[in-house]
JSON list of C-alpha atoms in Angstrom, two decimals:
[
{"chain": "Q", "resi": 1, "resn": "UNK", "atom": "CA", "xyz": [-35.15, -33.75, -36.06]},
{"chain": "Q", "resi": 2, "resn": "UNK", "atom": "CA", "xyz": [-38.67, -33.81, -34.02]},
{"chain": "Q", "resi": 3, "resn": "UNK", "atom": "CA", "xyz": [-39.84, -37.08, -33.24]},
{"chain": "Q", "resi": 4, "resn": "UNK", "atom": "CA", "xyz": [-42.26, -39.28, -32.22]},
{"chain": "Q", "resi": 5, "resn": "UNK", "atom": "CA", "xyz": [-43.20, -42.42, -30.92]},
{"chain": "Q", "resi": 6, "resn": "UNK", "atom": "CA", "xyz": [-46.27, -42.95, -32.52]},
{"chain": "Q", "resi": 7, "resn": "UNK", "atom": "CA", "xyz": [-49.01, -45.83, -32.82]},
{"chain": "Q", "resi": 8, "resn": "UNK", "atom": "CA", "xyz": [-51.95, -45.13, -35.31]},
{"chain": "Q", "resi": 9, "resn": "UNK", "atom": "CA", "xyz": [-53.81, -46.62, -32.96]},
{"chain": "Q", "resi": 10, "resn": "UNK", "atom": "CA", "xyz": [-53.25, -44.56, -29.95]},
{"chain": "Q", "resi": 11, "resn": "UNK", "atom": "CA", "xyz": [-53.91, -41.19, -28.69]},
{"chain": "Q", "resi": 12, "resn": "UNK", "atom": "CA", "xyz": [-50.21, -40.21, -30.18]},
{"chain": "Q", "resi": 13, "resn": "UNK", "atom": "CA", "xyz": [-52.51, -39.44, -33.60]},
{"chain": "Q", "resi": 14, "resn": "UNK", "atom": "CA", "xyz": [-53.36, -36.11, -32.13]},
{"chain": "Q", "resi": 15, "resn": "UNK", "atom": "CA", "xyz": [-49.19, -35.30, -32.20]},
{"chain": "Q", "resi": 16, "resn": "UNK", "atom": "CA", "xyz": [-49.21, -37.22, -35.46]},
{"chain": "Q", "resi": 17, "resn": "UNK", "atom": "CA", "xyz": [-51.68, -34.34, -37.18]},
{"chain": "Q", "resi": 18, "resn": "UNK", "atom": "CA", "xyz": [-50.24, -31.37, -35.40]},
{"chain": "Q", "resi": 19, "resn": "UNK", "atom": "CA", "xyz": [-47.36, -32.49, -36.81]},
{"chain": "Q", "resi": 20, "resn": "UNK", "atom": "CA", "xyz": [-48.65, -31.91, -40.07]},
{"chain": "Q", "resi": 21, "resn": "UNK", "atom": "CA", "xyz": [-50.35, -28.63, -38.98]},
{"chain": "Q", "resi": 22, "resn": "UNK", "atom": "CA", "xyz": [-46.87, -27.34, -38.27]},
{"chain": "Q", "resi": 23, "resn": "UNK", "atom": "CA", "xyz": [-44.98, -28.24, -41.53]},
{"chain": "Q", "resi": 24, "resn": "UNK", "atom": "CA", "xyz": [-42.16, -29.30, -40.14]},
{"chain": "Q", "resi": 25, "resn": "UNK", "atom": "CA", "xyz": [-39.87, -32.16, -40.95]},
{"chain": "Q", "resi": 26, "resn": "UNK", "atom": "CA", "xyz": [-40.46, -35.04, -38.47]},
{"chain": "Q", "resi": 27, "resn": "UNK", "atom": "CA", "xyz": [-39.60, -38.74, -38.11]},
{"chain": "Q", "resi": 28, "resn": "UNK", "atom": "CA", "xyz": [-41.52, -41.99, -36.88]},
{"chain": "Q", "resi": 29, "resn": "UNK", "atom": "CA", "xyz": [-40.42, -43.97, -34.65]},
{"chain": "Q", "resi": 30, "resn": "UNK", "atom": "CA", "xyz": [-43.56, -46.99, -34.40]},
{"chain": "Q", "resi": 31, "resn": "UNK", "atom": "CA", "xyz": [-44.38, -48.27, -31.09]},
{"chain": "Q", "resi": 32, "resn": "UNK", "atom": "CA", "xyz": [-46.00, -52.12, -31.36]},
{"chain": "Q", "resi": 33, "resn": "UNK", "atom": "CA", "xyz": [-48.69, -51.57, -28.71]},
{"chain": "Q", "resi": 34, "resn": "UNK", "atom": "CA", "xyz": [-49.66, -55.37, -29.22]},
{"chain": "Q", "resi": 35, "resn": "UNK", "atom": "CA", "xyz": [-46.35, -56.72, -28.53]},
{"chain": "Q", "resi": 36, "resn": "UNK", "atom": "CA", "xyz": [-45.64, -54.78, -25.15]},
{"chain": "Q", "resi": 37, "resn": "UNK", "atom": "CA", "xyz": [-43.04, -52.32, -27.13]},
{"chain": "Q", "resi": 38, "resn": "UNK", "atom": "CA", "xyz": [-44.17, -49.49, -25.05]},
{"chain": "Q", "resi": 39, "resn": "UNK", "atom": "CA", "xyz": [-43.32, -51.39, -21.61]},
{"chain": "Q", "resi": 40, "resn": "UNK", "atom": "CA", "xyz": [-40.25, -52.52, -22.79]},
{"chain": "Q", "resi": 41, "resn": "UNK", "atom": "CA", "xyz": [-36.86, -51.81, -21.08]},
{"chain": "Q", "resi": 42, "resn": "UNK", "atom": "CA", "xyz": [-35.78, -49.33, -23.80]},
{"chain": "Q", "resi": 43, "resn": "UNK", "atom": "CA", "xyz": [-39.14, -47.02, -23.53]},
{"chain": "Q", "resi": 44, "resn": "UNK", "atom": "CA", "xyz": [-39.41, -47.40, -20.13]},
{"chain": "Q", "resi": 45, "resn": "UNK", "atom": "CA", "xyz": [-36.46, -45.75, -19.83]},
{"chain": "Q", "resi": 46, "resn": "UNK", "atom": "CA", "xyz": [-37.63, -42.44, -22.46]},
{"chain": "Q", "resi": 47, "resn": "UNK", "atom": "CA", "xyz": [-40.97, -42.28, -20.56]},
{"chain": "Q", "resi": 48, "resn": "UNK", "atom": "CA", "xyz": [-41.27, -44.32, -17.42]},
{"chain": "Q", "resi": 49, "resn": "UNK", "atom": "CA", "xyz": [-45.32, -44.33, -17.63]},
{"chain": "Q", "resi": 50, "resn": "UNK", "atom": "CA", "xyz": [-45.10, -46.54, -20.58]},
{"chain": "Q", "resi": 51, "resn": "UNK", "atom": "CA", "xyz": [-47.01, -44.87, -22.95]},
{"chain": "Q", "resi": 52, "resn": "UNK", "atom": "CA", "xyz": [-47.41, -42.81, -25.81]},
{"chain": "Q", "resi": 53, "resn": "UNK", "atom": "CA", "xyz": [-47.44, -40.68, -27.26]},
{"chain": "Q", "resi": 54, "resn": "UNK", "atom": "CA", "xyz": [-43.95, -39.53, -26.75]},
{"chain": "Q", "resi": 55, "resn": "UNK", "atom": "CA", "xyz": [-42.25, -36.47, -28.83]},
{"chain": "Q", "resi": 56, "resn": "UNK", "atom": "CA", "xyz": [-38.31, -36.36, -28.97]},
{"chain": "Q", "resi": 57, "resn": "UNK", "atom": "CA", "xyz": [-36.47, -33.15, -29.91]},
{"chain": "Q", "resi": 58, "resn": "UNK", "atom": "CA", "xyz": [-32.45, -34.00, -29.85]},
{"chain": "Q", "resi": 59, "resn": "UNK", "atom": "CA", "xyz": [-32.22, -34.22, -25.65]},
{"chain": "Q", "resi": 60, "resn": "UNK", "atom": "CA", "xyz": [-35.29, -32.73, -25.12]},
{"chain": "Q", "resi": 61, "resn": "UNK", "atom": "CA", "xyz": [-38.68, -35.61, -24.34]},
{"chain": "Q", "resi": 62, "resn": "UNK", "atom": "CA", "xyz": [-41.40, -34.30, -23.79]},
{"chain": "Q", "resi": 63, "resn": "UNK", "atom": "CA", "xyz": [-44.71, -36.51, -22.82]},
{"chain": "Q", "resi": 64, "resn": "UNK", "atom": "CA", "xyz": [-48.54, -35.90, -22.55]},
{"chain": "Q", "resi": 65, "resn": "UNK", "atom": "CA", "xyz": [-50.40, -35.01, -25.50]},
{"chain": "Q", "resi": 66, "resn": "UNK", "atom": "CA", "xyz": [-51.28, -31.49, -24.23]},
{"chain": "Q", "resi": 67, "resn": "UNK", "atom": "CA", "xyz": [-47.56, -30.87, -23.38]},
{"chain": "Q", "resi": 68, "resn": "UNK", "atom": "CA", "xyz": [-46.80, -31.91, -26.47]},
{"chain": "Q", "resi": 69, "resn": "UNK", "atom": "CA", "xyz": [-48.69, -29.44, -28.10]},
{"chain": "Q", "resi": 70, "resn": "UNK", "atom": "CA", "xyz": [-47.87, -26.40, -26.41]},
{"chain": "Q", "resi": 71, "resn": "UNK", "atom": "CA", "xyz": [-44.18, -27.41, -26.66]},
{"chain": "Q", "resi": 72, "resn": "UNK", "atom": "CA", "xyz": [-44.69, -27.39, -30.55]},
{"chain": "Q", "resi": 73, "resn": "UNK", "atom": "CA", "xyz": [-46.68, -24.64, -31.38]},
{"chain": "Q", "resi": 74, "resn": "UNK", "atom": "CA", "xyz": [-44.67, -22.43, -28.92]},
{"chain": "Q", "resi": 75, "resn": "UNK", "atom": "CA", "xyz": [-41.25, -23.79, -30.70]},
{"chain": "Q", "resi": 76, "resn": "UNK", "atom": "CA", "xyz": [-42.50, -23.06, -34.35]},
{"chain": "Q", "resi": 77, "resn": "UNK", "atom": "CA", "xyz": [-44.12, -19.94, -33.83]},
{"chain": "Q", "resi": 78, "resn": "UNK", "atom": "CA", "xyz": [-44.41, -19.28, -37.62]},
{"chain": "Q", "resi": 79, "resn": "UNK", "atom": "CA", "xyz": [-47.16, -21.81, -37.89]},
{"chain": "Q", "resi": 80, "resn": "UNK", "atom": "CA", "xyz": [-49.58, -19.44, -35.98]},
{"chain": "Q", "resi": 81, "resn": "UNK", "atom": "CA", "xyz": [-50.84, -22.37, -33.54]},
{"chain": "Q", "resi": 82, "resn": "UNK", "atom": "CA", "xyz": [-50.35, -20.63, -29.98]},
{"chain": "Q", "resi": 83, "resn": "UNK", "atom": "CA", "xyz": [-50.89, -16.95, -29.38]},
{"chain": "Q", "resi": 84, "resn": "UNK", "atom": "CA", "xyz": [-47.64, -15.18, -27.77]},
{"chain": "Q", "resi": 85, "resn": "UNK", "atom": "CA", "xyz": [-46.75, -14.53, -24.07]},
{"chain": "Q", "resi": 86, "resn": "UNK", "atom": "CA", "xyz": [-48.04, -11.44, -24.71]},
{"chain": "Q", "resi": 87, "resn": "UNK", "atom": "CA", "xyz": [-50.89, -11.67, -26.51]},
{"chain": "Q", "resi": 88, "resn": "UNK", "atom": "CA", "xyz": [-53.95, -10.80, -24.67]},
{"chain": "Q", "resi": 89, "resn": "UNK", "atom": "CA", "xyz": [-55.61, -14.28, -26.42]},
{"chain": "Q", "resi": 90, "resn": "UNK", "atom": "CA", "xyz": [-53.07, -16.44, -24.27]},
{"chain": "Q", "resi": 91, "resn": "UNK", "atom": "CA", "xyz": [-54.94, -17.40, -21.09]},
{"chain": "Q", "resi": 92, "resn": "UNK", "atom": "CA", "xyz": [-58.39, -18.41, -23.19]},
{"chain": "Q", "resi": 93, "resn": "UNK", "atom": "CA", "xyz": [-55.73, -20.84, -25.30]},
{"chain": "Q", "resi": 94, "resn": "UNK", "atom": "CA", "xyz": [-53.98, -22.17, -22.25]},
{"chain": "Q", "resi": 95, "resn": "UNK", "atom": "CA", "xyz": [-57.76, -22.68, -20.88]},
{"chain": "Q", "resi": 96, "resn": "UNK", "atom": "CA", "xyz": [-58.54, -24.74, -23.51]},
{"chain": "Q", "resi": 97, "resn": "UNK", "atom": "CA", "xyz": [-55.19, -26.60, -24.09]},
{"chain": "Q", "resi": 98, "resn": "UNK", "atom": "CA", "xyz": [-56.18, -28.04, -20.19]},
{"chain": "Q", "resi": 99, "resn": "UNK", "atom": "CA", "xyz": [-59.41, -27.76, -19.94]},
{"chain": "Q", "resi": 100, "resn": "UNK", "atom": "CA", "xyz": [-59.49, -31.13, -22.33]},
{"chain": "Q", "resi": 101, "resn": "UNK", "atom": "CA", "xyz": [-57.38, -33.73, -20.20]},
{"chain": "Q", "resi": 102, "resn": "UNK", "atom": "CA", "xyz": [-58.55, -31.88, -17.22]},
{"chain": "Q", "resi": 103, "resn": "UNK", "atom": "CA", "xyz": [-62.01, -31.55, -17.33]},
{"chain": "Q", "resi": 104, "resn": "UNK", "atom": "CA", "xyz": [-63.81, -32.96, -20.99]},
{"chain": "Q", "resi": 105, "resn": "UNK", "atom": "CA", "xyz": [-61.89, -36.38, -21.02]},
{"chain": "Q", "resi": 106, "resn": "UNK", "atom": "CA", "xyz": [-62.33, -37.48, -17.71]},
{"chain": "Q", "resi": 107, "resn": "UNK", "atom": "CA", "xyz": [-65.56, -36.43, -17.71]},
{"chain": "Q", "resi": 108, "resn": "UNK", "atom": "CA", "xyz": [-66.22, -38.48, -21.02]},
{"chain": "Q", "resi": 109, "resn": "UNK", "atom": "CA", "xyz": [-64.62, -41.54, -18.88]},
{"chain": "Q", "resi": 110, "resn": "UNK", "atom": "CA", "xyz": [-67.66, -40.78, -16.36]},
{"chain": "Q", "resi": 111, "resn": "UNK", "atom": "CA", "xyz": [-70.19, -41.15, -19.08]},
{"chain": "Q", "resi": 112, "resn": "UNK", "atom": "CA", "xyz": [-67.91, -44.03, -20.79]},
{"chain": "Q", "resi": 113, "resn": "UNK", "atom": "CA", "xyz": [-68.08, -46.38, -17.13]},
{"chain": "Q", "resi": 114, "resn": "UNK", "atom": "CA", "xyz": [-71.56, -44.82, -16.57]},
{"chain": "Q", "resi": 115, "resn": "UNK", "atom": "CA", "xyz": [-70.27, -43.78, -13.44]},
{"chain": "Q", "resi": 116, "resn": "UNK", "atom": "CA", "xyz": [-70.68, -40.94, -11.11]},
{"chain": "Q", "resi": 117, "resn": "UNK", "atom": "CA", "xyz": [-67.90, -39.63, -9.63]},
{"chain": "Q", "resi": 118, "resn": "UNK", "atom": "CA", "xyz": [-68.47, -37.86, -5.82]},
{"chain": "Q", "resi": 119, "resn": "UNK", "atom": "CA", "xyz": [-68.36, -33.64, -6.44]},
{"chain": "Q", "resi": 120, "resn": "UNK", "atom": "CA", "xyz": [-65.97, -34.02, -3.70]},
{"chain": "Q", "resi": 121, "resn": "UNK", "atom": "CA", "xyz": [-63.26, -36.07, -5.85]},
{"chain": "Q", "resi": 122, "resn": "UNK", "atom": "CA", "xyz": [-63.90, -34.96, -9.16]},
{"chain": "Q", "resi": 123, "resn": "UNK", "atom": "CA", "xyz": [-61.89, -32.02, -10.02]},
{"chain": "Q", "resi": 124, "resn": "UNK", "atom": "CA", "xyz": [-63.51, -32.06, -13.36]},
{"chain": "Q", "resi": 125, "resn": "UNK", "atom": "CA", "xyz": [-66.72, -31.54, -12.59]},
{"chain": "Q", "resi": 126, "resn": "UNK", "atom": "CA", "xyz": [-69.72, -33.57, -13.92]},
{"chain": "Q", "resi": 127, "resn": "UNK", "atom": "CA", "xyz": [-70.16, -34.65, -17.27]},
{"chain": "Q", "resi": 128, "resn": "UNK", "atom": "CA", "xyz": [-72.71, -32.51, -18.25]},
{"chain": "Q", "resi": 129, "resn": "UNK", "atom": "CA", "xyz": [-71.12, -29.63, -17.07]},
{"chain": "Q", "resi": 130, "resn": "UNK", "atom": "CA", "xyz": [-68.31, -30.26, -19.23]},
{"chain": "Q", "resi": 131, "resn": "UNK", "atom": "CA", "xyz": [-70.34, -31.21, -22.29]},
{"chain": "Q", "resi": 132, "resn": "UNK", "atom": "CA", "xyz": [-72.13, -27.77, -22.08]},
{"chain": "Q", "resi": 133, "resn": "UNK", "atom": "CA", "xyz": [-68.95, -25.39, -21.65]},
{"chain": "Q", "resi": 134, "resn": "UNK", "atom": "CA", "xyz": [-67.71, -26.83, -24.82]},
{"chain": "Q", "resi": 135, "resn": "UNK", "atom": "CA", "xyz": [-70.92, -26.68, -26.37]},
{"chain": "Q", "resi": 136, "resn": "UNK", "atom": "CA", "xyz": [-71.07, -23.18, -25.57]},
{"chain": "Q", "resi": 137, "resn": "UNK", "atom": "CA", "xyz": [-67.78, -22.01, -26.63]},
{"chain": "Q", "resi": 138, "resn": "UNK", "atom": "CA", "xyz": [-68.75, -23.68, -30.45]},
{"chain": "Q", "resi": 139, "resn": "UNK", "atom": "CA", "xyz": [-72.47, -22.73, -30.78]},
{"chain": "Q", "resi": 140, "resn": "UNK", "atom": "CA", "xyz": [-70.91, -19.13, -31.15]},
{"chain": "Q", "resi": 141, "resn": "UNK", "atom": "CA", "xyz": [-67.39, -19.17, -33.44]},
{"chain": "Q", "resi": 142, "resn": "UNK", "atom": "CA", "xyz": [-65.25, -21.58, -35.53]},
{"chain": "Q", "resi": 143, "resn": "UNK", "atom": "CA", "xyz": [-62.71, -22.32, -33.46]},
{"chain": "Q", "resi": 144, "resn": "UNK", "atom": "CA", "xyz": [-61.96, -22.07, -29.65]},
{"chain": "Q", "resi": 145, "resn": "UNK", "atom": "CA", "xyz": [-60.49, -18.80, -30.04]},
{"chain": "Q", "resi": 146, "resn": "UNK", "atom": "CA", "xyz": [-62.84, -17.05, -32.55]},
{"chain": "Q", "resi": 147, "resn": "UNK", "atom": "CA", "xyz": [-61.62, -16.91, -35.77]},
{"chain": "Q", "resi": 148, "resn": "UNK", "atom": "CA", "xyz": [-58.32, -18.20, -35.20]},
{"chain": "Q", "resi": 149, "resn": "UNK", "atom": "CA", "xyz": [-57.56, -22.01, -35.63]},
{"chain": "Q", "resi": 150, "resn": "UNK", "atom": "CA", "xyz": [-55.31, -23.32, -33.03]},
{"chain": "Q", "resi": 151, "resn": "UNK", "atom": "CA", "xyz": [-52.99, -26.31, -31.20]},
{"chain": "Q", "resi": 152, "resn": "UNK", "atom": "CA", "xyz": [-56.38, -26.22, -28.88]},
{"chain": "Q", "resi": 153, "resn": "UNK", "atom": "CA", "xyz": [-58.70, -26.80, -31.86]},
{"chain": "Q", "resi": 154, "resn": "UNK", "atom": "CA", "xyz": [-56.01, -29.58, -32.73]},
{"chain": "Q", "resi": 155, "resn": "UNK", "atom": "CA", "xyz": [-56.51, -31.68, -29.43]},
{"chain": "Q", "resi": 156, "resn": "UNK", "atom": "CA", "xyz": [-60.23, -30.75, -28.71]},
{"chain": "Q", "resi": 157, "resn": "UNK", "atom": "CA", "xyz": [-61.31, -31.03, -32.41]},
{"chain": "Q", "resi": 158, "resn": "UNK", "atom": "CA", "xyz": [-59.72, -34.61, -32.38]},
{"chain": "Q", "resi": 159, "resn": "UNK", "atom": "CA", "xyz": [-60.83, -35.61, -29.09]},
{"chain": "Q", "resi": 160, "resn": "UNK", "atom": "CA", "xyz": [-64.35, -35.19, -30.03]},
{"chain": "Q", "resi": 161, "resn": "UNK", "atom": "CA", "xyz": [-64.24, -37.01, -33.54]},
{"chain": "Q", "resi": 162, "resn": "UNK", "atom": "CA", "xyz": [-62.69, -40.22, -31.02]},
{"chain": "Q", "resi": 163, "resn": "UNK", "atom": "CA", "xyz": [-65.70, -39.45, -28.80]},
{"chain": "Q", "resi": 164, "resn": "UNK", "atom": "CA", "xyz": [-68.08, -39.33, -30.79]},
{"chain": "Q", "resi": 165, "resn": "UNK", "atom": "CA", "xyz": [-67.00, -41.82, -33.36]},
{"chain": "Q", "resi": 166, "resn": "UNK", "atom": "CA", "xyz": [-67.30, -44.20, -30.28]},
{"chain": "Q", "resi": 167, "resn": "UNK", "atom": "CA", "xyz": [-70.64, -43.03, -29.12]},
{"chain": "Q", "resi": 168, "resn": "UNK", "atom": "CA", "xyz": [-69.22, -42.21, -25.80]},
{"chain": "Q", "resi": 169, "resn": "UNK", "atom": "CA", "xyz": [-70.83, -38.42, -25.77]},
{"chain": "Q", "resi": 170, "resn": "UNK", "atom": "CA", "xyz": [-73.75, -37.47, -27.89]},
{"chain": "Q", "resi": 171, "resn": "UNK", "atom": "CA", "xyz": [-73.41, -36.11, -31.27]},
{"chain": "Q", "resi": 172, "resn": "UNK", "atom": "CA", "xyz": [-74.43, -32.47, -30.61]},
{"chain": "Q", "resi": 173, "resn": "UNK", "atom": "CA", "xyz": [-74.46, -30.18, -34.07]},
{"chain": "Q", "resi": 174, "resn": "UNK", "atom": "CA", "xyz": [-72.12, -27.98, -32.72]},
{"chain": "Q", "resi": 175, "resn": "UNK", "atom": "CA", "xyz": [-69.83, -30.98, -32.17]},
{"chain": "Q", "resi": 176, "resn": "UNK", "atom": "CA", "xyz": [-70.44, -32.52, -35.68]},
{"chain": "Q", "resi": 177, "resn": "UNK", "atom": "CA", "xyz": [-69.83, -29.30, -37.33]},
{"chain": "Q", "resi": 178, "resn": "UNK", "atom": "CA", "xyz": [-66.68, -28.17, -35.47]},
{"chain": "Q", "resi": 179, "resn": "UNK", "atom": "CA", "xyz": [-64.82, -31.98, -36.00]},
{"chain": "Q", "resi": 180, "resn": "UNK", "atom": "CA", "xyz": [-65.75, -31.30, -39.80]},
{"chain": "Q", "resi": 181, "resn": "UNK", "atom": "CA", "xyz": [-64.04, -27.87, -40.09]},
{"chain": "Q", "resi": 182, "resn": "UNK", "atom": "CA", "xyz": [-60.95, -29.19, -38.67]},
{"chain": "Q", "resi": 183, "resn": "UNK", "atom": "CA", "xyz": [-61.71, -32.66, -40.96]},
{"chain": "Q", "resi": 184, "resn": "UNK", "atom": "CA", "xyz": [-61.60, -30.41, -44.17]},
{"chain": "Q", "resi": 185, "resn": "UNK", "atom": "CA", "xyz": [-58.22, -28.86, -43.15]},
{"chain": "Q", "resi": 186, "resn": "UNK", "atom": "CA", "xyz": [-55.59, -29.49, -45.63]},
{"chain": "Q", "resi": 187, "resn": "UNK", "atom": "CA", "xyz": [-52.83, -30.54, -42.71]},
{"chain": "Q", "resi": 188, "resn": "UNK", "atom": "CA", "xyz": [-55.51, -32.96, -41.42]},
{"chain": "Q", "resi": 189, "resn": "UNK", "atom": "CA", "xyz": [-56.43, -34.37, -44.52]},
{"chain": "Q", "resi": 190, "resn": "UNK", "atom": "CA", "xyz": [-52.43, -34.90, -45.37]},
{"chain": "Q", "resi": 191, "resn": "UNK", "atom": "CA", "xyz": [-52.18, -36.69, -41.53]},
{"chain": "Q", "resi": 192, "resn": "UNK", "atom": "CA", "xyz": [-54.20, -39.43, -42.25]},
{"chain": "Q", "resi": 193, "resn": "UNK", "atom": "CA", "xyz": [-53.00, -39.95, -46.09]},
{"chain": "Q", "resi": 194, "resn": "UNK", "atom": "CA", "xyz": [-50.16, -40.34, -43.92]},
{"chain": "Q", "resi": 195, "resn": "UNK", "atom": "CA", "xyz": [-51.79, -43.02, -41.56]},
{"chain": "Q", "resi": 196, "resn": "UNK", "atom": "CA", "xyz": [-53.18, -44.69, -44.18]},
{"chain": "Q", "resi": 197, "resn": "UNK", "atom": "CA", "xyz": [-50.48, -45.13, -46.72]}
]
């Protein structure tokens, strides 16, 4: 049984909905972010950074949202989330699986702190930059990789909707319309019945 320690208040959301994306039976396990749960003792010891979110598969823990979701959608396959080893579509996927936490998110933390970080130390780049390769990726398809919907679309698409729902990077169109297409997806939709019941 997959699962997770989860907050509906965190980032462990994003794990929350791919969860749902992948159809798979999973389990709860609620972290009290208020009350220090995730520092305690007992979680320290299942992920030593004290944080979620946190996925659990029998022996196997496995931290970092981005970890997280390549760990999933390369375990359940038949959910269509990751392309192969061998699929030529691979290395544009694994770009974008990173290219979030590496590059867009701290980059959004630039703009958040209005703060500019020295070329020299910022292995993301500068905000802008950042801003713009996404930007140009969705002015042109549907998802990341074309036509095909996948565990990258699942952490960029809900990145953005927390950026932008907290005014932290501008709405662009391409931005409003891409959160929306993932927003209208029946797994999505079923995640945050989920969060809300």
């Amino acid at each position: 049984m997959l699962t997770l320690y989860h907050n509906p208040h965190s980032r462990s959301t994003v794990v929350h909905y791919m969860l749902h994306e992948l159809g798979e039976p999973f389990e709860i396990a609620p972290i009290d972010l208020k009350a220090g749960e995730q520092k305690s003792p007992a979680f320290l010891k299942i992920n030593p950074m004290g944080k979620i979110p946190v996925l659990r598969d029998g022996a196997t823990i496995v931290t970092e949202s981005p970890a997280i979701l390549v760990y999933l959608a390369d375990k359940f396959p038949k959910a269509g989330l990751a392309p192969l080893l061998t699929d030529p579509e691979r290395g544009a996927y694994l770009r974008w699986m990173f290219f979030y936490g590496s590059c867009f998110e701290p980059a959004c933390i630039d703009l958040a702190m209005k703060r500019e970080t020295p070329p020299s130390m910022s292995g993301w780049g500068k905000p802008g930059d950042a801003l713009d390769t996404l930007s140009g990726a969705l002015k042109s398809r549907p998802w990341l990789l074309g036509d095909r919907f996948s565990a990258a679309d699942v952490l960029t698409g809900s990145g953005l909707a927390y950026m932008m729902g907290f005014k932290v990077i501008p709405e662009r169109p391409e931005y409003r319309d891409y959160v929306q297409r993932m927003q209208a997806r029946p797994a999505y939709q079923a995640s945050q019945a989920a969060l809300a019941g």
